[in-house]
Tab-separated table of C-alpha atoms in Angstrom:
chain	number	residue	atom	x	y	z
A	139	UNK	CA	38.519	-30.711	-47.264
A	140	UNK	CA	41.237	-31.870	-44.861
A	141	UNK	CA	41.257	-35.636	-44.402
A	142	UNK	CA	41.215	-36.796	-40.768
A	143	UNK	CA	44.271	-38.645	-39.483
A	144	UNK	CA	43.514	-42.410	-39.785
A	145	UNK	CA	44.722	-43.110	-36.242
A	146	UNK	CA	42.269	-40.583	-34.832
A	147	UNK	CA	39.507	-42.088	-36.952
A	148	UNK	CA	40.330	-45.522	-35.530
A	149	UNK	CA	40.437	-44.323	-31.911
A	150	UNK	CA	37.113	-42.493	-32.204
A	151	UNK	CA	35.190	-45.725	-31.756
A	152	UNK	CA	36.474	-45.918	-28.151
A	153	UNK	CA	34.329	-42.959	-27.121
A	154	UNK	CA	32.472	-44.337	-24.076
A	155	UNK	CA	34.813	-42.311	-21.852
A	156	UNK	CA	36.280	-39.017	-23.102
A	157	UNK	CA	40.037	-38.779	-23.582
A	158	UNK	CA	42.558	-36.583	-25.360
A	159	UNK	CA	45.012	-37.647	-28.047
A	160	UNK	CA	48.119	-35.573	-28.686
A	161	UNK	CA	49.453	-36.236	-32.168
A	162	UNK	CA	51.816	-34.274	-34.417
A	163	UNK	CA	51.476	-31.115	-32.353
A	164	UNK	CA	47.684	-31.192	-32.296
A	165	UNK	CA	45.147	-32.227	-29.672
A	166	UNK	CA	42.157	-34.360	-30.605
A	167	UNK	CA	39.339	-34.831	-28.106
A	168	UNK	CA	37.442	-38.110	-28.304
A	169	UNK	CA	34.072	-38.516	-26.559
A	170	UNK	CA	31.975	-35.988	-24.684
A	171	UNK	CA	32.944	-34.384	-21.406
A	172	UNK	CA	36.126	-33.734	-19.481
A	173	UNK	CA	38.957	-36.049	-20.667
A	174	UNK	CA	39.773	-38.782	-18.156
A	175	UNK	CA	43.261	-39.417	-19.532
A	176	UNK	CA	45.631	-38.311	-22.272
A	177	UNK	CA	47.367	-40.437	-24.915
A	178	UNK	CA	50.510	-38.809	-26.267
A	179	UNK	CA	51.489	-40.414	-29.598
A	180	UNK	CA	55.153	-39.853	-30.496
A	181	UNK	CA	55.173	-42.102	-33.544
A	182	UNK	CA	52.325	-43.140	-35.808
A	183	UNK	CA	50.898	-46.604	-35.288
A	184	UNK	CA	50.031	-48.193	-38.660
A	185	UNK	CA	46.313	-48.852	-39.047
A	186	UNK	CA	47.038	-52.273	-40.540
A	187	UNK	CA	48.719	-53.211	-37.244
A	188	UNK	CA	45.759	-51.957	-35.211
A	189	UNK	CA	43.380	-53.979	-37.372
A	190	UNK	CA	45.586	-57.064	-37.118
A	191	UNK	CA	45.616	-56.828	-33.314
A	192	UNK	CA	44.639	-53.679	-31.453
A	193	UNK	CA	46.093	-54.910	-28.175
A	194	UNK	CA	49.399	-55.982	-29.746
A	195	UNK	CA	49.814	-52.732	-31.685
A	196	UNK	CA	48.997	-50.493	-28.717
A	197	UNK	CA	50.960	-52.680	-26.311
A	198	UNK	CA	54.134	-52.613	-28.402
A	199	UNK	CA	53.748	-48.873	-28.967
A	200	UNK	CA	53.610	-48.382	-25.188
A	201	UNK	CA	56.602	-50.659	-24.586
A	202	UNK	CA	58.630	-48.788	-27.216
A	203	UNK	CA	57.597	-45.331	-25.895
A	204	UNK	CA	55.914	-44.540	-29.200
A	205	UNK	CA	52.888	-43.932	-27.026
A	206	UNK	CA	52.677	-42.468	-23.527
A	207	UNK	CA	49.731	-42.212	-21.155
A	208	UNK	CA	49.433	-39.053	-19.084
A	209	UNK	CA	47.648	-39.899	-15.881
A	210	UNK	CA	47.146	-43.280	-14.238
A	211	UNK	CA	47.788	-46.162	-16.645
A	212	UNK	CA	45.328	-48.467	-14.891
A	213	UNK	CA	42.526	-45.895	-15.042
A	214	UNK	CA	43.116	-45.344	-18.760
A	215	UNK	CA	43.127	-49.070	-19.452
A	216	UNK	CA	40.036	-49.549	-17.299
A	217	UNK	CA	38.176	-47.111	-19.564
A	218	UNK	CA	39.474	-48.687	-22.776
A	219	UNK	CA	38.996	-52.321	-21.761
A	220	UNK	CA	35.364	-51.730	-20.886
A	221	UNK	CA	35.121	-51.427	-24.686
A	222	UNK	CA	37.185	-54.550	-25.378
A	223	UNK	CA	34.557	-55.799	-27.825
A	224	UNK	CA	35.672	-52.974	-30.149
A	225	UNK	CA	39.271	-54.291	-30.320
A	226	UNK	CA	40.314	-55.930	-33.580
A	227	UNK	CA	42.044	-59.328	-33.748
A	228	UNK	CA	42.829	-61.265	-36.909
A	229	UNK	CA	43.879	-64.711	-35.679
A	230	UNK	CA	44.643	-65.938	-39.189
A	231	UNK	CA	47.443	-63.348	-39.391
A	232	UNK	CA	48.677	-64.163	-35.873
A	233	UNK	CA	48.951	-67.925	-36.072
A	234	UNK	CA	52.548	-68.136	-34.828
A	235	UNK	CA	51.583	-66.214	-31.676
A	236	UNK	CA	48.083	-67.512	-31.002
A	237	UNK	CA	48.402	-71.167	-31.986
A	238	UNK	CA	51.560	-72.608	-30.432
A	239	UNK	CA	52.518	-76.237	-29.925
A	240	UNK	CA	51.177	-78.001	-26.830
A	241	UNK	CA	54.031	-80.518	-26.826
A	242	UNK	CA	55.818	-81.160	-23.540
A	243	UNK	CA	59.022	-79.575	-24.814
A	244	UNK	CA	57.344	-76.387	-26.008
A	245	UNK	CA	55.144	-75.978	-22.942
A	246	UNK	CA	58.175	-76.440	-20.690
A	247	UNK	CA	59.944	-73.610	-22.526
A	248	UNK	CA	56.839	-71.401	-22.385
A	249	UNK	CA	56.332	-71.882	-18.656
A	250	UNK	CA	59.994	-71.318	-17.833
A	251	UNK	CA	60.095	-68.164	-19.973
A	252	UNK	CA	57.687	-66.557	-17.497
A	253	UNK	CA	58.268	-68.182	-14.111
A	254	UNK	CA	62.050	-68.451	-14.326
A	255	UNK	CA	62.716	-64.740	-14.826
A	256	UNK	CA	64.194	-64.878	-11.333
A	257	UNK	CA	63.003	-65.470	-7.790
A	258	UNK	CA	64.506	-62.138	-6.710
A	259	UNK	CA	62.308	-60.316	-9.232
A	260	UNK	CA	59.090	-61.921	-8.021
A	261	UNK	CA	60.047	-61.448	-4.390
A	262	UNK	CA	60.124	-57.679	-4.940
A	263	UNK	CA	56.399	-57.344	-5.569
A	264	UNK	CA	54.729	-60.520	-4.324
A	265	UNK	CA	54.093	-60.907	-0.597
A	266	UNK	CA	56.321	-62.980	1.668
A	267	UNK	CA	54.336	-66.176	0.986
A	268	UNK	CA	55.453	-65.873	-2.668
A	269	UNK	CA	51.893	-66.518	-3.820
A	270	UNK	CA	51.472	-65.661	-7.508
A	271	UNK	CA	47.713	-66.094	-7.765
A	272	UNK	CA	44.496	-64.389	-6.692
A	273	UNK	CA	44.253	-63.512	-2.999
A	274	UNK	CA	41.066	-63.639	-0.923
A	275	UNK	CA	40.163	-60.373	0.785
A	276	UNK	CA	37.862	-61.325	3.649
A	277	UNK	CA	37.967	-57.742	4.911
A	278	UNK	CA	38.288	-54.479	3.005
A	279	UNK	CA	41.521	-53.535	4.778
A	280	UNK	CA	43.273	-56.912	4.440
A	281	UNK	CA	46.880	-56.574	3.324
A	282	UNK	CA	48.132	-58.521	0.316
A	283	UNK	CA	49.885	-60.928	2.674
A	284	UNK	CA	46.722	-61.484	4.707
A	285	UNK	CA	44.692	-62.000	1.529
A	286	UNK	CA	47.094	-64.722	0.378
A	287	UNK	CA	46.973	-66.398	3.789
A	288	UNK	CA	43.166	-66.184	3.621
A	289	UNK	CA	43.161	-67.737	0.148
A	290	UNK	CA	45.242	-70.728	1.180
A	291	UNK	CA	43.223	-71.240	4.382
A	292	UNK	CA	40.004	-71.039	2.369
A	293	UNK	CA	41.165	-73.611	-0.179
A	294	UNK	CA	42.413	-76.006	2.501
A	295	UNK	CA	39.075	-75.715	4.317
A	296	UNK	CA	37.196	-76.496	1.102
A	297	UNK	CA	39.370	-79.590	0.619
A	298	UNK	CA	38.169	-80.909	4.013
A	299	UNK	CA	41.581	-82.263	4.958
A	300	UNK	CA	42.186	-84.773	7.726
A	301	UNK	CA	45.449	-85.840	9.357
A	302	UNK	CA	47.361	-88.419	7.344
A	303	UNK	CA	45.696	-87.638	4.015
A	304	UNK	CA	47.742	-87.230	0.851
A	305	UNK	CA	47.536	-83.969	-1.117
A	306	UNK	CA	48.823	-83.278	-4.627
A	307	UNK	CA	49.388	-79.691	-5.814
A	308	UNK	CA	49.647	-79.442	-9.607
A	309	UNK	CA	51.588	-76.279	-10.423
A	310	UNK	CA	52.684	-75.813	-6.815
A	311	UNK	CA	54.625	-72.577	-7.325
A	312	UNK	CA	56.954	-71.783	-4.459
A	313	UNK	CA	55.131	-74.209	-2.163
A	314	UNK	CA	53.280	-72.103	0.396
A	315	UNK	CA	49.983	-74.003	0.183
A	316	UNK	CA	51.552	-77.409	0.747
A	317	UNK	CA	53.677	-76.094	3.610
A	318	UNK	CA	50.560	-74.748	5.333
A	319	UNK	CA	48.671	-77.986	4.668
A	320	UNK	CA	51.456	-80.054	6.207
A	321	UNK	CA	51.783	-77.793	9.256
A	322	UNK	CA	48.083	-77.247	9.983
A	323	UNK	CA	46.542	-80.556	8.891
A	324	UNK	CA	49.519	-82.949	9.094
A	325	UNK	CA	49.009	-84.266	5.577
A	326	UNK	CA	51.541	-85.774	3.204
A	327	UNK	CA	52.038	-83.448	0.257
A	328	UNK	CA	53.483	-83.661	-3.240
A	329	UNK	CA	54.012	-80.660	-5.477
A	330	UNK	CA	54.836	-80.624	-9.183
A	331	UNK	CA	56.090	-77.685	-11.244
A	332	UNK	CA	57.893	-77.030	-14.511
A	333	UNK	CA	59.747	-74.024	-13.119
A	334	UNK	CA	63.301	-74.720	-11.981
A	335	UNK	CA	63.358	-71.502	-9.955
A	336	UNK	CA	60.197	-72.449	-8.068
A	337	UNK	CA	61.442	-76.008	-7.581
A	338	UNK	CA	64.682	-74.877	-5.915
A	339	UNK	CA	62.955	-72.409	-3.593
A	340	UNK	CA	60.314	-74.962	-2.562
A	341	UNK	CA	63.005	-77.537	-1.794
A	342	UNK	CA	64.794	-74.957	0.344
A	343	UNK	CA	61.585	-74.073	2.188
A	344	UNK	CA	60.858	-77.736	2.947
A	345	UNK	CA	64.259	-78.043	4.622
A	346	UNK	CA	63.889	-74.759	6.504
A	347	UNK	CA	60.495	-75.847	7.863
A	348	UNK	CA	61.740	-79.341	8.782
A	349	UNK	CA	59.065	-80.960	6.611
A	350	UNK	CA	61.239	-83.461	4.726
A	351	UNK	CA	59.113	-86.366	5.987
A	352	UNK	CA	55.866	-84.699	4.923
A	353	UNK	CA	56.525	-82.904	1.632
A	354	UNK	CA	58.385	-83.370	-1.606
A	355	UNK	CA	58.437	-81.532	-4.924
A	356	UNK	CA	59.062	-82.813	-8.435
A	357	UNK	CA	59.988	-81.137	-11.713
A	358	UNK	CA	57.236	-82.812	-13.681
A	359	UNK	CA	54.704	-82.348	-16.451
A	360	UNK	CA	51.131	-83.099	-15.358
A	361	UNK	CA	50.894	-85.645	-18.197
A	362	UNK	CA	53.396	-87.834	-16.360
A	363	UNK	CA	51.393	-88.017	-13.117
A	364	UNK	CA	49.736	-91.378	-13.841
A	365	UNK	CA	53.188	-92.917	-14.374
A	366	UNK	CA	54.037	-92.199	-10.719
A	367	UNK	CA	51.746	-95.010	-9.649
A	368	UNK	CA	50.455	-92.987	-6.702
A	369	UNK	CA	46.926	-92.065	-5.663
A	370	UNK	CA	45.995	-88.996	-3.640
A	371	UNK	CA	43.091	-88.249	-1.316
A	372	UNK	CA	43.010	-84.637	-2.454
A	373	UNK	CA	44.238	-82.703	-5.497
A	374	UNK	CA	44.514	-78.941	-5.887
A	375	UNK	CA	45.624	-76.861	-8.839
A	376	UNK	CA	45.901	-73.078	-8.671
A	377	UNK	CA	46.465	-70.978	-11.792
A	378	UNK	CA	47.984	-73.815	-13.801
A	379	UNK	CA	45.299	-75.091	-16.208
A	380	UNK	CA	45.626	-71.811	-18.125
A	381	UNK	CA	48.954	-73.152	-19.431
A	382	UNK	CA	47.849	-76.532	-20.784
A	383	UNK	CA	46.068	-75.339	-23.955
A	384	UNK	CA	42.516	-75.904	-25.163
A	385	UNK	CA	43.397	-79.192	-26.886
A	386	UNK	CA	44.633	-80.600	-23.582
A	387	UNK	CA	41.838	-79.725	-21.122
A	388	UNK	CA	40.421	-83.243	-21.365
A	389	UNK	CA	43.902	-84.740	-20.936
A	390	UNK	CA	44.540	-82.548	-17.891
A	391	UNK	CA	41.260	-83.510	-16.233
A	392	UNK	CA	41.844	-87.173	-17.061
A	393	UNK	CA	45.318	-87.032	-15.496
A	394	UNK	CA	43.800	-85.681	-12.282
A	395	UNK	CA	41.038	-88.289	-12.339
A	396	UNK	CA	43.523	-91.144	-12.683
A	397	UNK	CA	45.609	-90.129	-9.648
A	398	UNK	CA	42.699	-89.168	-7.374
A	399	UNK	CA	41.268	-91.714	-4.942
A	400	UNK	CA	37.608	-92.716	-5.311
A	401	UNK	CA	35.387	-90.042	-3.684
A	402	UNK	CA	38.472	-87.807	-3.379
A	403	UNK	CA	38.196	-84.018	-3.679
A	404	UNK	CA	39.692	-81.869	-6.417
A	405	UNK	CA	39.784	-78.065	-6.207
A	406	UNK	CA	40.568	-76.212	-9.427
A	407	UNK	CA	41.336	-72.481	-9.151
A	408	UNK	CA	41.732	-70.789	-12.538
A	409	UNK	CA	41.277	-67.657	-14.622
A	410	UNK	CA	38.299	-68.134	-16.916
A	411	UNK	CA	36.601	-66.366	-19.787
A	412	UNK	CA	32.900	-66.005	-20.440
A	413	UNK	CA	33.400	-67.531	-23.879
A	414	UNK	CA	35.994	-69.741	-25.519
A	415	UNK	CA	38.659	-67.672	-27.257
A	416	UNK	CA	42.250	-68.096	-28.392
A	417	UNK	CA	43.768	-65.539	-26.039
A	418	UNK	CA	45.044	-61.999	-26.304
A	419	UNK	CA	47.940	-61.669	-28.802
A	420	UNK	CA	49.948	-59.191	-26.701
A	421	UNK	CA	49.693	-61.350	-23.567
A	422	UNK	CA	50.582	-64.484	-25.533
A	423	UNK	CA	53.577	-62.876	-27.247
A	424	UNK	CA	55.141	-61.139	-24.262
A	425	UNK	CA	53.783	-62.503	-20.974
A	426	UNK	CA	52.321	-66.005	-21.183
A	427	UNK	CA	53.385	-67.731	-24.413
A	428	UNK	CA	50.894	-70.473	-25.190
A	429	UNK	CA	48.553	-69.405	-22.396
A	430	UNK	CA	44.849	-69.971	-23.051
A	431	UNK	CA	42.053	-69.066	-20.682
A	432	UNK	CA	39.315	-71.709	-20.538
A	433	UNK	CA	35.649	-70.920	-20.172
A	434	UNK	CA	33.845	-72.201	-17.110
A	435	UNK	CA	31.495	-74.280	-19.214
A	436	UNK	CA	34.215	-76.197	-21.056
A	437	UNK	CA	35.921	-77.160	-17.790
A	438	UNK	CA	32.583	-78.295	-16.345
A	439	UNK	CA	31.892	-80.236	-19.547
A	440	UNK	CA	35.140	-82.188	-19.293
A	441	UNK	CA	34.611	-82.714	-15.564
A	442	UNK	CA	31.149	-84.149	-16.097
A	443	UNK	CA	32.304	-86.383	-18.935
A	444	UNK	CA	34.870	-87.953	-16.571
A	445	UNK	CA	32.389	-88.580	-13.744
A	446	UNK	CA	33.589	-85.692	-11.592
A	447	UNK	CA	30.718	-84.509	-9.414
A	448	UNK	CA	30.737	-80.705	-9.094
A	449	UNK	CA	29.946	-79.557	-5.551
A	450	UNK	CA	30.670	-75.861	-5.627
A	451	UNK	CA	31.570	-73.080	-8.076
A	452	UNK	CA	32.655	-69.664	-6.804
A	453	UNK	CA	33.721	-66.559	-8.710
A	454	UNK	CA	36.461	-64.438	-7.076
A	455	UNK	CA	36.864	-61.978	-9.978
A	456	UNK	CA	37.093	-58.755	-7.958
A	457	UNK	CA	39.535	-60.375	-5.542
A	458	UNK	CA	41.927	-60.744	-8.478
A	459	UNK	CA	41.429	-57.117	-9.484
A	460	UNK	CA	42.448	-56.089	-5.980
A	461	UNK	CA	45.353	-58.562	-5.889
A	462	UNK	CA	46.767	-57.183	-9.136
A	463	UNK	CA	46.482	-53.606	-7.916
A	464	UNK	CA	48.441	-54.615	-4.800
A	465	UNK	CA	51.127	-56.248	-6.964
A	466	UNK	CA	51.226	-53.131	-9.126
A	467	UNK	CA	51.687	-50.900	-6.063
A	468	UNK	CA	54.555	-53.097	-4.861
A	469	UNK	CA	56.052	-53.073	-8.359
A	470	UNK	CA	56.075	-49.272	-8.371
A	471	UNK	CA	57.659	-49.187	-4.903
A	472	UNK	CA	60.609	-51.185	-6.228
A	473	UNK	CA	61.010	-49.550	-9.630
A	474	UNK	CA	64.464	-48.277	-8.767
A	475	UNK	CA	65.700	-51.852	-8.245
A	476	UNK	CA	63.765	-53.225	-11.230
A	477	UNK	CA	65.188	-50.501	-13.491
A	478	UNK	CA	68.692	-51.598	-12.523
A	479	UNK	CA	67.931	-55.248	-13.263
A	480	UNK	CA	66.038	-54.943	-16.550
A	481	UNK	CA	65.856	-52.692	-19.596
A	482	UNK	CA	63.195	-50.011	-19.971
A	483	UNK	CA	61.133	-52.026	-22.444
A	484	UNK	CA	60.799	-54.900	-19.960
A	485	UNK	CA	59.899	-52.517	-17.129
A	486	UNK	CA	57.170	-50.865	-19.181
A	487	UNK	CA	55.936	-54.272	-20.374
A	488	UNK	CA	55.380	-55.543	-16.835
A	489	UNK	CA	53.713	-52.302	-15.788
A	490	UNK	CA	51.332	-52.718	-18.723
A	491	UNK	CA	50.773	-56.393	-17.863
A	492	UNK	CA	49.820	-55.763	-14.234
A	493	UNK	CA	47.688	-52.712	-15.051
A	494	UNK	CA	45.851	-54.285	-17.996
A	495	UNK	CA	45.124	-57.512	-16.136
A	496	UNK	CA	43.702	-55.567	-13.205
A	497	UNK	CA	41.466	-53.683	-15.651
A	498	UNK	CA	40.411	-56.893	-17.415
A	499	UNK	CA	39.146	-58.389	-14.147
A	500	UNK	CA	37.421	-55.142	-13.180
A	501	UNK	CA	35.555	-55.171	-16.486
A	502	UNK	CA	34.638	-58.849	-16.422
A	503	UNK	CA	36.746	-59.761	-19.447
A	504	UNK	CA	38.255	-62.383	-17.150
A	505	UNK	CA	36.793	-64.194	-14.160
A	506	UNK	CA	38.496	-66.224	-11.449
A	507	UNK	CA	36.697	-69.445	-10.610
A	508	UNK	CA	37.180	-72.035	-7.920
A	509	UNK	CA	35.483	-75.353	-8.641
A	510	UNK	CA	35.248	-78.053	-5.963
A	511	UNK	CA	34.472	-81.520	-7.263
A	512	UNK	CA	34.666	-85.156	-6.207
A	513	UNK	CA	35.672	-88.264	-8.117
A	514	UNK	CA	32.306	-89.907	-8.320
A	515	UNK	CA	29.936	-89.407	-5.429
A	516	UNK	CA	30.964	-88.474	-1.880
A	517	UNK	CA	28.061	-88.370	0.583
A	518	UNK	CA	30.213	-87.811	3.658
A	519	UNK	CA	30.928	-84.101	3.358
A	520	UNK	CA	29.189	-81.292	5.274
A	521	UNK	CA	26.074	-79.959	3.569
A	522	UNK	CA	27.219	-76.334	3.462
A	523	UNK	CA	30.147	-74.519	1.859
A	524	UNK	CA	31.199	-72.800	5.065
A	525	UNK	CA	32.556	-75.908	6.749
């Protein structure tokens, strides 16, 4: 009796959608029906690696061209990630990747390793606002740019800004939200970031817009906010809490609480998971070192413990799926430039990152939540969300 190849035996559990595996000159069909995609394996992937971390083993095999996908990568990943509960992860064998230090020094290095790849790189596939977070597609045919404008407008409306208010943006990116807030609502804005590249671009934008009297940006860790001695009427943080680490969620929320005026509003926009988990090993090794996605309930727990009053919770999960597919389309449009700037392994890594994240939001592995809360009670806001 011929023993079945162990890799084929392992892959057979992902049989919800049929696919074809080409291995050592043979074709192996998995699942019933017409194959939706083809995996071409050029080099065997050790089973011990797949059991240690399925995502890390498959991800590295794709990056190294040991594995190719015939057909659309996103569609293949969409089929596989619907079965994400079948992936193996042994955190005890992945401690150096999964459990990293949450010290200021280490988190600074982790953040800069991702966001300081180069402004020119991000400008190729983001829209002209340089927004690197989930857009808001009010209409089916909204462009990526329009979706990012919508998102910022939507957040600023939720914050119920009035002229002369002060607004803090924690993890301000390249500054578009604060620039719009200053121009449309005439507020005073402060942005903090750990990315030197983002800091320099935001400073340049402030000067170009003539907003030196309204806005300023600091290279600062959120833990140092209380030392500033300032209080803000409003605080916003978009896509930043994912970098602070599970041990520091309480510290992050406390830092916001201490710099927010009584009855002030705080809007937190973040990727969330249905359950608490340590993060995907491939993502943590190659894309977001130290990144941990909080669950909605643990953020709400820490908010309630600090006397934040939650007003509104909204899930924009499918908006992020669409945003990522737009980024991926732009990435493909500029592959000729990207191939000249980076090696093939990097190019394949970012393709896999954008495609897999889009699939993870489509399958509900990740959500995108916006929480609006007040410091204590505020009885002077409109009664409905759509103010």
